[in-house]
CSV table of C-alpha atoms and ligand atoms in Angstrom, one decimal:
chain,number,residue,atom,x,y,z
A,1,UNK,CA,101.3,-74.8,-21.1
A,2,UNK,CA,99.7,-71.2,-19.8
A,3,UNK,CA,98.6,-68.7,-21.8
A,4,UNK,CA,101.2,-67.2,-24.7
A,5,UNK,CA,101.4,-63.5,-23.7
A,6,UNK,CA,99.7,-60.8,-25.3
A,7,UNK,CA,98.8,-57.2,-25.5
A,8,UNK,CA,96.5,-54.7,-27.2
A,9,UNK,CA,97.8,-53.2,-30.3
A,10,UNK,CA,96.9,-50.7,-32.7
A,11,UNK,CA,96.1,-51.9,-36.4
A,12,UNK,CA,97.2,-47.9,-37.8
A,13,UNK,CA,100.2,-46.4,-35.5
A,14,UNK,CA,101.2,-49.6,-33.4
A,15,UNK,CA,101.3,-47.9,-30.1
A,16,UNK,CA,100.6,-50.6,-27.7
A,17,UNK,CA,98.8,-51.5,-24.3
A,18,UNK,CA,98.4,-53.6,-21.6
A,19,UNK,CA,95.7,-56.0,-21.9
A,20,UNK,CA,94.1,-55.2,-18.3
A,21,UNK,CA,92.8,-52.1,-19.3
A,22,UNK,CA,89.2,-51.3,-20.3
A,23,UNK,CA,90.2,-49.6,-23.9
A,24,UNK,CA,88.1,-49.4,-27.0
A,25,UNK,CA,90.2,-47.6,-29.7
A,26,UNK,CA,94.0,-46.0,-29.6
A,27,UNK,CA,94.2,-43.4,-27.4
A,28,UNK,CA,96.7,-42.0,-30.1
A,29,UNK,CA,95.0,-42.1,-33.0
A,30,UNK,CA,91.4,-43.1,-32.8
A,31,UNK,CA,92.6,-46.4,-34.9
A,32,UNK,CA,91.5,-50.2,-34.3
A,33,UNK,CA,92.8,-52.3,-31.1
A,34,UNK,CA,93.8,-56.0,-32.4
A,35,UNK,CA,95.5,-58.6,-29.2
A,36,UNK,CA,98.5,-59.4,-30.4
A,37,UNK,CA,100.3,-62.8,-29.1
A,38,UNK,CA,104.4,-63.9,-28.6
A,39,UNK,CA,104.2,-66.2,-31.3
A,40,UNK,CA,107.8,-67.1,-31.3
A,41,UNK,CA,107.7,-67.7,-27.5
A,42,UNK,CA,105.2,-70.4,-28.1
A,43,UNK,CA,107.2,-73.8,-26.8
A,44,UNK,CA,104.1,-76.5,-26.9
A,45,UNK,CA,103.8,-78.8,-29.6
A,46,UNK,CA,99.9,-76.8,-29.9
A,47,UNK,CA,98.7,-79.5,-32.3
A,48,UNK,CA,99.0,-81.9,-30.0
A,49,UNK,CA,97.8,-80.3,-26.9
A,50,UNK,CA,94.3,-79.5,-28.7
A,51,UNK,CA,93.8,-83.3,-30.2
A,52,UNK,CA,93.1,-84.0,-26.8
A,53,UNK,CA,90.6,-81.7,-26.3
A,54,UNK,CA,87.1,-81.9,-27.3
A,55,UNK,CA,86.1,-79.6,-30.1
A,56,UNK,CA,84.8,-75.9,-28.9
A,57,UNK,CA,86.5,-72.5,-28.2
A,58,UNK,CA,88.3,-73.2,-25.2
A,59,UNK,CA,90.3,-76.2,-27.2
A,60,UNK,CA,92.3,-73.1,-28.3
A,61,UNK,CA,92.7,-71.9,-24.9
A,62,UNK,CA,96.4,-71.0,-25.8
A,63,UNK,CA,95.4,-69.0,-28.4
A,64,UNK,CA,92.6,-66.8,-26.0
A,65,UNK,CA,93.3,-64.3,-24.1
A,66,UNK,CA,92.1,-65.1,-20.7
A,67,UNK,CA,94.3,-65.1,-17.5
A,68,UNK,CA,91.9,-66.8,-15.0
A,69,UNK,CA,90.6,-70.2,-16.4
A,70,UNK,CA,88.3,-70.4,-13.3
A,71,UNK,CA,86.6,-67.0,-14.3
A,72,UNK,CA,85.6,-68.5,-18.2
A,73,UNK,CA,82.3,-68.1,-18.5
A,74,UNK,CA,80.8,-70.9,-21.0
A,75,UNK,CA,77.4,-71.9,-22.2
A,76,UNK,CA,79.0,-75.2,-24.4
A,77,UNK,CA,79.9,-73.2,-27.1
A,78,UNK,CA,82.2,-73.8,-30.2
A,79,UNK,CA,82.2,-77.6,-32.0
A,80,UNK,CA,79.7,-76.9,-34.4
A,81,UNK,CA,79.5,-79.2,-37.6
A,82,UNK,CA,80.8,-78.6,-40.9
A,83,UNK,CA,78.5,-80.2,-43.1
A,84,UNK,CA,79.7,-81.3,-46.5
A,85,UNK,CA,77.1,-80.4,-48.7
A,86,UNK,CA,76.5,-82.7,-51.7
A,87,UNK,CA,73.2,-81.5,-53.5
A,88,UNK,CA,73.8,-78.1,-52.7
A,89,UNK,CA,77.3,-78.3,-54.4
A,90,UNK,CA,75.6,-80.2,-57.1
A,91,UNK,CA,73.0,-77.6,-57.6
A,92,UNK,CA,75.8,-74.9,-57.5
A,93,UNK,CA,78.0,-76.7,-59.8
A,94,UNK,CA,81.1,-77.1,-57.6
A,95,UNK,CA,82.8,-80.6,-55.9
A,96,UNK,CA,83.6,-79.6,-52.6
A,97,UNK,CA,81.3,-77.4,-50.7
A,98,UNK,CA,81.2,-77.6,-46.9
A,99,UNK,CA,79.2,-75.7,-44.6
A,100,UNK,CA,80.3,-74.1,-41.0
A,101,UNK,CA,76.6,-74.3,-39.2
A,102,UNK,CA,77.7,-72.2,-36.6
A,103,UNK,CA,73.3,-72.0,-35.4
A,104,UNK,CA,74.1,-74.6,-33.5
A,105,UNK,CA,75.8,-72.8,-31.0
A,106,UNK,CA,73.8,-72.2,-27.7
A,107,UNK,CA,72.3,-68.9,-28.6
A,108,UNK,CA,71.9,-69.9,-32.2
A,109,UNK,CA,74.1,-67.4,-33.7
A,110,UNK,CA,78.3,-67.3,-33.8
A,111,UNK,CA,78.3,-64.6,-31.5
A,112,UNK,CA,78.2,-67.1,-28.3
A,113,UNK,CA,82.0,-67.8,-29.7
A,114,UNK,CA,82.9,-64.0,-28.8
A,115,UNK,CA,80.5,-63.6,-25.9
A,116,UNK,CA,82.4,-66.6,-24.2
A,117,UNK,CA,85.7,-64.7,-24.3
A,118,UNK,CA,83.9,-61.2,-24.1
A,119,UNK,CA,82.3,-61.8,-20.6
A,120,UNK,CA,85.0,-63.5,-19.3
A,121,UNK,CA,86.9,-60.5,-19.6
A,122,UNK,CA,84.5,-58.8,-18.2
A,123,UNK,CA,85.0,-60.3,-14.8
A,124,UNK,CA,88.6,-60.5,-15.5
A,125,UNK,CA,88.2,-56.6,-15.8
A,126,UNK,CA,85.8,-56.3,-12.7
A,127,UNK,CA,83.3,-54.7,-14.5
A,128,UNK,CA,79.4,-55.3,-13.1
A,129,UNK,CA,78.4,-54.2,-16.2
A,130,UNK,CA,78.1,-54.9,-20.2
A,131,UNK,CA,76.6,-53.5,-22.8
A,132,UNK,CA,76.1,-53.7,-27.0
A,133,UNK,CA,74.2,-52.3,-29.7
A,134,UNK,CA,72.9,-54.8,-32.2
A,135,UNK,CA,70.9,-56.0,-34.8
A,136,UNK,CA,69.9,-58.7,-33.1
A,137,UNK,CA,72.0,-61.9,-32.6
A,138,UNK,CA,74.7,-60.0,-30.0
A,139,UNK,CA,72.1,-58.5,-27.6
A,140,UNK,CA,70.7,-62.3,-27.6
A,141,UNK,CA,73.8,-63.8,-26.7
A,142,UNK,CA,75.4,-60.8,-24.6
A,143,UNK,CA,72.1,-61.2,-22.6
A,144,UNK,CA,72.5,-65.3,-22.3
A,145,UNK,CA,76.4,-64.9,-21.1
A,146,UNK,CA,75.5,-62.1,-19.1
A,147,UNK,CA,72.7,-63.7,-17.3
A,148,UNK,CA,75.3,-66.7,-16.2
A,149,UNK,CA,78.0,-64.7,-15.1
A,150,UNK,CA,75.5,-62.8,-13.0
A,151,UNK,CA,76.4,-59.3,-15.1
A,152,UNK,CA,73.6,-56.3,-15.5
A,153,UNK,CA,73.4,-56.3,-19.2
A,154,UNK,CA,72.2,-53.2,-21.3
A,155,UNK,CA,71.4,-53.6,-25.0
A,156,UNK,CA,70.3,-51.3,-27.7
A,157,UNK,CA,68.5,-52.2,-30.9
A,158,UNK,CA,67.4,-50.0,-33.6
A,159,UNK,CA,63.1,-50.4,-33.0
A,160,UNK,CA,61.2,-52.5,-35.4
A,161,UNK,CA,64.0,-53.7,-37.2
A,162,UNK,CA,65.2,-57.1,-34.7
A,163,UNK,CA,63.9,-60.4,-35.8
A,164,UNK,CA,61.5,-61.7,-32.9
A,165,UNK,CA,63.3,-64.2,-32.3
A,166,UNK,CA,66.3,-62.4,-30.7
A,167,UNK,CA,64.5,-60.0,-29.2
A,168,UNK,CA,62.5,-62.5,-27.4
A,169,UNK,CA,66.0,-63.8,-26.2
A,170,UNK,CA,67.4,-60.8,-24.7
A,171,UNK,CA,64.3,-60.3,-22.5
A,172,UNK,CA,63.7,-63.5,-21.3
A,173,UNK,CA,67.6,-63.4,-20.0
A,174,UNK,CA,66.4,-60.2,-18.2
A,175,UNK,CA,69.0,-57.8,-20.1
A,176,UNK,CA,67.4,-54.4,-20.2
A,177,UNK,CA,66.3,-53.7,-23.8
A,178,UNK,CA,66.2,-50.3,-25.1
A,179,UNK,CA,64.7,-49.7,-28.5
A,180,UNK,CA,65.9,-46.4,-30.2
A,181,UNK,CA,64.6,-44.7,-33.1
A,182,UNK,CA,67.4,-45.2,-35.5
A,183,UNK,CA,69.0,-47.8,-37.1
A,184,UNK,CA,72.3,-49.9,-36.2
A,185,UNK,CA,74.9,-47.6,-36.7
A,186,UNK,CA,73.0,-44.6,-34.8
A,187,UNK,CA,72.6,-47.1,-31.6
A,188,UNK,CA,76.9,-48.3,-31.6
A,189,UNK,CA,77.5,-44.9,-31.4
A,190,UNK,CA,75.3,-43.8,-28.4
A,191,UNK,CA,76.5,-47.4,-27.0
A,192,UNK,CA,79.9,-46.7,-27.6
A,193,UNK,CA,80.3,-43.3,-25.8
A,194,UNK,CA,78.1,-44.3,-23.1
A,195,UNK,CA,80.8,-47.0,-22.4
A,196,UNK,CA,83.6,-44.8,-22.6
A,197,UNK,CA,82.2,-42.4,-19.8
A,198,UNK,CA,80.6,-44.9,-17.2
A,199,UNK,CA,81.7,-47.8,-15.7
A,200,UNK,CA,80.1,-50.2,-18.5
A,201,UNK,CA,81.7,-52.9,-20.8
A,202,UNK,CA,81.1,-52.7,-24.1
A,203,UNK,CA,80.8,-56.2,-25.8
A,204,UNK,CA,80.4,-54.9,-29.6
A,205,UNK,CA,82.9,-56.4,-32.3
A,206,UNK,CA,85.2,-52.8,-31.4
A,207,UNK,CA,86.3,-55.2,-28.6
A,208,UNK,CA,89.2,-57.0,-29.6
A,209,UNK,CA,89.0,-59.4,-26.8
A,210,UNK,CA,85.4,-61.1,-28.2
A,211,UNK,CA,86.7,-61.1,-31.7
A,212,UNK,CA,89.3,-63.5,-30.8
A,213,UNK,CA,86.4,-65.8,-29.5
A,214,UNK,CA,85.3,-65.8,-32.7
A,215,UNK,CA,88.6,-66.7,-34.8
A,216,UNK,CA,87.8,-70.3,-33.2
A,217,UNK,CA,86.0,-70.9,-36.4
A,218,UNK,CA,88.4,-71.2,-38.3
A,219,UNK,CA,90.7,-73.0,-36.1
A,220,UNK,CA,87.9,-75.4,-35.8
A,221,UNK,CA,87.4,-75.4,-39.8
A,222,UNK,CA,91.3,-76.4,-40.1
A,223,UNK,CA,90.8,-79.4,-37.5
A,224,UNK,CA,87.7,-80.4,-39.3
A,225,UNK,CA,89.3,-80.6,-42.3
A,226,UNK,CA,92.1,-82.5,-41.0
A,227,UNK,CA,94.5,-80.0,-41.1
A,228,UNK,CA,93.7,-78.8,-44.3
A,229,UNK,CA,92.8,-75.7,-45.5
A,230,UNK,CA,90.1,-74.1,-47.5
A,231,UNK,CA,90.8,-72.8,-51.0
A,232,UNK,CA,87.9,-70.2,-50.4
A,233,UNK,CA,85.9,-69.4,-46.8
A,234,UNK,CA,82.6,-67.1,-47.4
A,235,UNK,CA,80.6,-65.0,-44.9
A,236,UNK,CA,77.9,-62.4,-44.6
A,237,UNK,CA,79.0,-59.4,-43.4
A,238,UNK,CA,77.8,-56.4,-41.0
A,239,UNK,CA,80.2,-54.9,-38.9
A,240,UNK,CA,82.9,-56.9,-40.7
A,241,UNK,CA,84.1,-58.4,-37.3
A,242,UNK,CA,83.8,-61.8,-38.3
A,243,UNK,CA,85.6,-62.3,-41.3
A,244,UNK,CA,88.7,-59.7,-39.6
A,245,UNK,CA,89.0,-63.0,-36.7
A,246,UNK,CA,88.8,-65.8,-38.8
A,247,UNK,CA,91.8,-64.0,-41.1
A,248,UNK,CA,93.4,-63.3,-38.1
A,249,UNK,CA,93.5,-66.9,-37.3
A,250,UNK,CA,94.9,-68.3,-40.6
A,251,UNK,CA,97.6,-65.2,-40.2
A,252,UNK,CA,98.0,-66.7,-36.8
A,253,UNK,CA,98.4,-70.7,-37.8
A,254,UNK,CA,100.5,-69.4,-40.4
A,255,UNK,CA,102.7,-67.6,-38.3
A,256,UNK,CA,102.8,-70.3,-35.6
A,257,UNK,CA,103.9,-72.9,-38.9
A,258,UNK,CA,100.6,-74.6,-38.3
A,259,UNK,CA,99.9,-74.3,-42.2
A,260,UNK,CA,101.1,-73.1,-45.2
A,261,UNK,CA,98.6,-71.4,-47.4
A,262,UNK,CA,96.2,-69.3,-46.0
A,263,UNK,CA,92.2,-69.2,-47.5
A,264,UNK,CA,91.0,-66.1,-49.9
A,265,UNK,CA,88.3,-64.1,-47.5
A,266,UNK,CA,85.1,-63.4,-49.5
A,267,UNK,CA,82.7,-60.8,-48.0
A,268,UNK,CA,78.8,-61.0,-49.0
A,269,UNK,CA,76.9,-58.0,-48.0
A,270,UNK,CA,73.3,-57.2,-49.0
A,271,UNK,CA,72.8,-54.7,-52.3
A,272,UNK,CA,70.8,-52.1,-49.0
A,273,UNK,CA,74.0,-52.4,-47.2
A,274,UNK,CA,77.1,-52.9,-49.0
A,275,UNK,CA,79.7,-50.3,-48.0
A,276,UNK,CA,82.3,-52.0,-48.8
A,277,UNK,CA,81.4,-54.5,-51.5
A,278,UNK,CA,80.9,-50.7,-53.2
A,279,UNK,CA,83.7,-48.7,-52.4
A,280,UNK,CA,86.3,-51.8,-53.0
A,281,UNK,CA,84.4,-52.0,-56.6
A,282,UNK,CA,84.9,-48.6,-56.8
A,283,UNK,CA,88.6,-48.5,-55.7
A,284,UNK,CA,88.4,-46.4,-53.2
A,285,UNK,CA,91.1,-46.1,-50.4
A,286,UNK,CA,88.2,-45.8,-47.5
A,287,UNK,CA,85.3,-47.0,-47.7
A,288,UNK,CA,82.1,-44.4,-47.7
A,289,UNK,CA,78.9,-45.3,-45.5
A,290,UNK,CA,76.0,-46.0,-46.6
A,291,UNK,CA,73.2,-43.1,-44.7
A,292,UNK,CA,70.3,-45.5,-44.5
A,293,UNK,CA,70.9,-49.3,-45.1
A,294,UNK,CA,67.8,-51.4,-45.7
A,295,UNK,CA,67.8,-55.6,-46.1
A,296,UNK,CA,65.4,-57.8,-45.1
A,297,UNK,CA,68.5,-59.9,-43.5
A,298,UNK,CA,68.0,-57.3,-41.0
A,299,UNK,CA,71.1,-59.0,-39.1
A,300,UNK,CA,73.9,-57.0,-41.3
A,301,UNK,CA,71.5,-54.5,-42.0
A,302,UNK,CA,74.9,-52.0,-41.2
A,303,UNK,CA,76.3,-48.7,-43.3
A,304,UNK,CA,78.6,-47.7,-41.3
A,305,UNK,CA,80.9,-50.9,-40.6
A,306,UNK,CA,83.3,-50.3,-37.7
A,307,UNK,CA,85.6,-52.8,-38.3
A,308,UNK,CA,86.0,-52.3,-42.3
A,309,UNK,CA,89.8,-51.1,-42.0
A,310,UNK,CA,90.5,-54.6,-40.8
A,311,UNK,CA,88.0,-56.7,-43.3
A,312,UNK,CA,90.0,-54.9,-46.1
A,313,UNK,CA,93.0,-56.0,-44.8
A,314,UNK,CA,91.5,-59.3,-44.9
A,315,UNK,CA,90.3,-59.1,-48.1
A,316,UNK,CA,93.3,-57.6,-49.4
A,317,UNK,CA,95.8,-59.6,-48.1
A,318,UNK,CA,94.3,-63.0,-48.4
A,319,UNK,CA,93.6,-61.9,-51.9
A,320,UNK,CA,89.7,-61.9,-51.3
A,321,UNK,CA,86.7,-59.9,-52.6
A,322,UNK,CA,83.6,-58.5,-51.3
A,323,UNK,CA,80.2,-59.5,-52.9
A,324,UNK,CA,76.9,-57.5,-52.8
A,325,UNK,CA,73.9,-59.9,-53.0
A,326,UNK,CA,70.3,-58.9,-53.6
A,327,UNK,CA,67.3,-59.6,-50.8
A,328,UNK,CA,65.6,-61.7,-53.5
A,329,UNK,CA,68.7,-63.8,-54.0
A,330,UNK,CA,69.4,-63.9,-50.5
A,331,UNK,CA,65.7,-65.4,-50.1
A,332,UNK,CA,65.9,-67.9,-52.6
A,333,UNK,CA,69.4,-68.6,-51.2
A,334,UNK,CA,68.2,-70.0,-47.6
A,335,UNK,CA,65.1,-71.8,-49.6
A,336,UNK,CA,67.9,-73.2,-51.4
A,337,UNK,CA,69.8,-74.6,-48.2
A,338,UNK,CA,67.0,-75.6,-46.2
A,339,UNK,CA,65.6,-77.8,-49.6
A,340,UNK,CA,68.5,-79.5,-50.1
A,341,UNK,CA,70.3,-79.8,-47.0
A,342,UNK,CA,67.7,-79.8,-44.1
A,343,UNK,CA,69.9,-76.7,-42.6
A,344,UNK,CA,67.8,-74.0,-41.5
A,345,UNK,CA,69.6,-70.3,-41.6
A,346,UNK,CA,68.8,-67.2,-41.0
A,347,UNK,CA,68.6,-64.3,-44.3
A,348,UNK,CA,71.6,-62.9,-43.3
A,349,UNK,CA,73.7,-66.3,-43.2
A,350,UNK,CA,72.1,-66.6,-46.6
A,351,UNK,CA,74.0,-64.0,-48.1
A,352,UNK,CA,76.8,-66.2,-48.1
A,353,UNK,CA,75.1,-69.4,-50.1
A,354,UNK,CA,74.1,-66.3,-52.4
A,355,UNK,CA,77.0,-64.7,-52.9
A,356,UNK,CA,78.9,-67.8,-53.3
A,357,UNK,CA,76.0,-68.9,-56.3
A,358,UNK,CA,76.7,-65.5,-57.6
A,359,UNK,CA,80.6,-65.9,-58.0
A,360,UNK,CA,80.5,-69.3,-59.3
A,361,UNK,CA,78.1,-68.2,-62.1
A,362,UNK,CA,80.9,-65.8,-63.1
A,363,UNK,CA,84.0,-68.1,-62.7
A,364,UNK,CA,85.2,-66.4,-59.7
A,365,UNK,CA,85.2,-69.3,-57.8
A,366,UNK,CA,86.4,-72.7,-59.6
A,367,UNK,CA,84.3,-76.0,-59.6
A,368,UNK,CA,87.6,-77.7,-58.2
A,369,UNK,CA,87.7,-75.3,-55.4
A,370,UNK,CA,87.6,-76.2,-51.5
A,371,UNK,CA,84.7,-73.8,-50.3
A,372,UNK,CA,83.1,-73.5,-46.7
A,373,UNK,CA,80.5,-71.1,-46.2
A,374,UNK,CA,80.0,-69.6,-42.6
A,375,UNK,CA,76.4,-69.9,-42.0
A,376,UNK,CA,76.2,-67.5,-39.4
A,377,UNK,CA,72.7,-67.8,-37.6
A,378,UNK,CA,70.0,-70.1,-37.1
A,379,UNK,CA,66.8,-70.1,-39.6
A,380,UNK,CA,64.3,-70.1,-36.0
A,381,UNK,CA,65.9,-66.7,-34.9
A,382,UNK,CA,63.9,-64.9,-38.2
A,383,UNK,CA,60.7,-67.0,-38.9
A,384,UNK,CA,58.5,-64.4,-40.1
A,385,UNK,CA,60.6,-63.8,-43.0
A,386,UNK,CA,59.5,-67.5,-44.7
A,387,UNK,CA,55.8,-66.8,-43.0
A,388,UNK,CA,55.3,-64.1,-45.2
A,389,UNK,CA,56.9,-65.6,-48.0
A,390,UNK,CA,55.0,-69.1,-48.0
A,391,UNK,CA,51.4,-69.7,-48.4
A,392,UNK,CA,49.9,-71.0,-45.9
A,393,UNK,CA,49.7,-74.8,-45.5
A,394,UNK,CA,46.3,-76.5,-46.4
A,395,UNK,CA,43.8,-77.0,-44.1
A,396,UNK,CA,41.1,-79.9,-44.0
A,397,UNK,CA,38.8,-82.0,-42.3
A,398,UNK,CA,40.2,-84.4,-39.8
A,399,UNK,CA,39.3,-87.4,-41.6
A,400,UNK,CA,41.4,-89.4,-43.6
A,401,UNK,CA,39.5,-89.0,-46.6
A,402,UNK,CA,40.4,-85.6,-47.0
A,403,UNK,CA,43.7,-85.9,-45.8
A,404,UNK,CA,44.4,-88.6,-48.6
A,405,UNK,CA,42.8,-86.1,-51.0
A,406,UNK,CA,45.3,-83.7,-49.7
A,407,UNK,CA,48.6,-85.3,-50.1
A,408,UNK,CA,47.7,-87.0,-53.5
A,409,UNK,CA,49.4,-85.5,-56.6
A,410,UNK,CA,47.0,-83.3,-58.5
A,411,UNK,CA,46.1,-84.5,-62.3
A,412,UNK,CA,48.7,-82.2,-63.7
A,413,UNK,CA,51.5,-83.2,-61.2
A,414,UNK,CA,50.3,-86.8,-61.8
A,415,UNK,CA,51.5,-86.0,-65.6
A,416,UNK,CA,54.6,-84.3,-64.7
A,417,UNK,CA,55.3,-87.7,-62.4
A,418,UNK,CA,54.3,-90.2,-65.7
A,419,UNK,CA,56.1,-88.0,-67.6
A,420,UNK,CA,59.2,-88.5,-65.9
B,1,F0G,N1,75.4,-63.0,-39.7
B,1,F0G,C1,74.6,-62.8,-38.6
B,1,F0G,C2,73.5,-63.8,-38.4
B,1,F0G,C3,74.8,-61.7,-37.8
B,1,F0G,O1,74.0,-61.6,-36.7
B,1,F0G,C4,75.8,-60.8,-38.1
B,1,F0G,C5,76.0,-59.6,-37.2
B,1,F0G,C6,76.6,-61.0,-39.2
B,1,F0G,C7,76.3,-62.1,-40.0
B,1,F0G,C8,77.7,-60.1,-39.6
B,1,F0G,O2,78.8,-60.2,-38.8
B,1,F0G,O3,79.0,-57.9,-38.0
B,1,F0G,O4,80.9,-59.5,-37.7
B,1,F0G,O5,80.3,-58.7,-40.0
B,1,F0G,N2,75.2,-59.3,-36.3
B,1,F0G,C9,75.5,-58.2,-35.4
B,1,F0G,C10,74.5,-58.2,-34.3
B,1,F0G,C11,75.8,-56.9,-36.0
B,1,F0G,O6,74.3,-57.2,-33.6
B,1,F0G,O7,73.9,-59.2,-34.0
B,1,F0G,P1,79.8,-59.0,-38.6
């Protein structure tokens, strides 16, 4: 089976467009653009067509909207693990707890699953060249797809505040990095009306087309699980991208009679950076930005959230909640993970292990519950955050002596050992 056919639509007035055009927002109203599919025109059996298919975005090809399969640009991505985690859910007092470790993607972060779609479209489009703002993790992986489509790729970070890690990624895929002195939000605006007035693609999550890269996660999830689906699914949020395309692909498998119940979306943002954790507590219609965010998850380190019309909807219809978590609980959080599971994340992937802790402890989520939490970035991208935090390992004379003197228990941990 081809493609099902699709076209841009807006999530306020509904006007609609042709998906061959290089269009941000509504030319109406200013609102959100979401690709919307001919569900009902869908003939295949879709189940059965993926089976045979190895795990990874483009095992949904029918649900992507690309026209030229030999313009895809891929770097492997997609077909990460979910990892049932026993000690943690032990720890956290629930049964089922499964983690989506979505660092294993080629760049490390679950932005390759939108960057394969993005810059696709990009030649699709005929555009030379693409651009983003980020925190981090997107200018990393716009820069890898870039580089292997043979695109010029611009990318603009707020200075000092991008984990080494990703920096170091964008420039060594040759994307030209530009610093500014301002934080996230100040750099997707500049971005954003830059792309609008010059022949340059803007790859941030305000392009539908990479946001439906990214509701492969949750198609994955479903396939993991068997066909089964989640009572809750957790993830950090920033720009709120993310958790608006994996709800739009549990609307989707819903629609397409793929499932029946649909998961409840909870939102973790940082306490720095928690626009809409705090205007949904506060029951507010819109939600107000926050002027200067601060985490040290510097990753959704975001007040003004671009896509938070469609995360409420999320939230709101899957009958969700948004969660503010502290940086101290967001620390202890990925200690948690990485001591118990041997999964290394990033702080802001953290967030969700920490928000999901938090709502547990107050009966928001039940013990019985089917949770997977979307860890969002690899642990390697941030390192500095657990140098600072750690002392530093013991150093000794390369004998063995002194290394056995090293690694034996102390008198008092001797005790605590007896003792046991
Ligand atoms: N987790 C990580 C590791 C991220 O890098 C991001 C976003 C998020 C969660 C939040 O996702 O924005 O869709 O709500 N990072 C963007 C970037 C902003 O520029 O790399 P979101």
């Amino acid at each position: 089976m081809g493609e099902v056919d699709f076209h841009l639509e807006c999530i306020d007035c509904g006007a609609e467009y042709q998906a061959d055009q290089v269009i941000y927002s509504c030319r109406r109203c200013g609102g959100l653009l979401s690709v919307e599919y001919d569900l009902s025109r869908v003939e295949a059996n879709l189940d059965e067509s993926w089976r045979g298919r190895a795990l990874s975005v483009w095992r949904y090809r029918e649900l992507l909207p690309i026209r030229e399969d030999e313009k895809i640009v891929s770097l492997g991505e997609g077909g990460t693990s979910l990892n049932r985690c026993l000690r943690l859910s032990e720890d956290l007092g629930l049964k089922d707890l499964y983690v989506k470790n979505e660092g294993e993607n080629p760049t490390g972060s679950f932005k390759d699953r939108g960057m394969t779609v993005g810059v696709t479209k990009a030649l699709e489009l005929e555009m030379g060249r693409v651009a983003c703002a980020s925190t981090g993790n997107t200018s990393a992986s716009l820069a890898a797809y870039a580089a292997r489509a043979g695109l010029e790729c611009i990318v603009l970070v707020p200075s000092g505040k991008v984990a080494y890690g990703k920096l170091t990624q964008a420039m060594i895929h040759g994307a030209k990095v530009i610093q500014i002195r301002g934080n996230f939000d100040d750099a997707l605006g500049i971005i954003t009306k830059i792309c609008s007035s010059h022949p340059i693609y803007l790859l941030n999550s305000l392009n539908p087309f990479r946001l439906e890269g990214q509701k492969t996660v949750a198609l994955e999830i479903r396939d993991q699980l068997g066909g089964g689906v989640p009572d809750k699914i957790v993830v950090p949020v920033g720009n709120a991208g993310n958790i608006s395309a994996i709800w739009k692909a549990f609307r989707e498998l819903r629609e397409l009679g793929l499932i029946e119940d649909t998961p409840q979306m909870i939102g973790v943002q940082a306490e720095g950076a928690a626009p809409i954790a705090d205007s949904l507590r506060r029951g507010l219609s819109k939600v107000e930005f926050v002027e200067e965010p601060e985490t040290i998850a510097t990753a959704i380190r975001i007040g003004s959230p671009v896509n938070w019309k469609k995360a409420v909807r999320a939230v709101r219809e899957s009958g969700g909640l948004v969660e503010k978590v502290s940086d101290e609980e967001i620390l202890k959080a990925q200690e948690l993970i990485a001591r118990l599971e041997g999964i290394f994340i990033e702080p802001a992937s953290a967030a969700s292990i920490a928000g999901l802790k938090k709502l547990v402890q107050r009966r928001l989520i039940d013990r019985d519950e089917l949770v997977v939490c979307i860890l969002t970035g690899h642990g390697l991208k941030d390192p500095g955050v657990v140098l600072e935090r750690f002392p530093k390992p013991v150093e000794v004379e390369a004998t063995e002596e002194d290394v056995v003197r090293a690694i034996m228990p102390t008198e008092r941990e001797a005790m605590k050992i007896t003792a046991s």
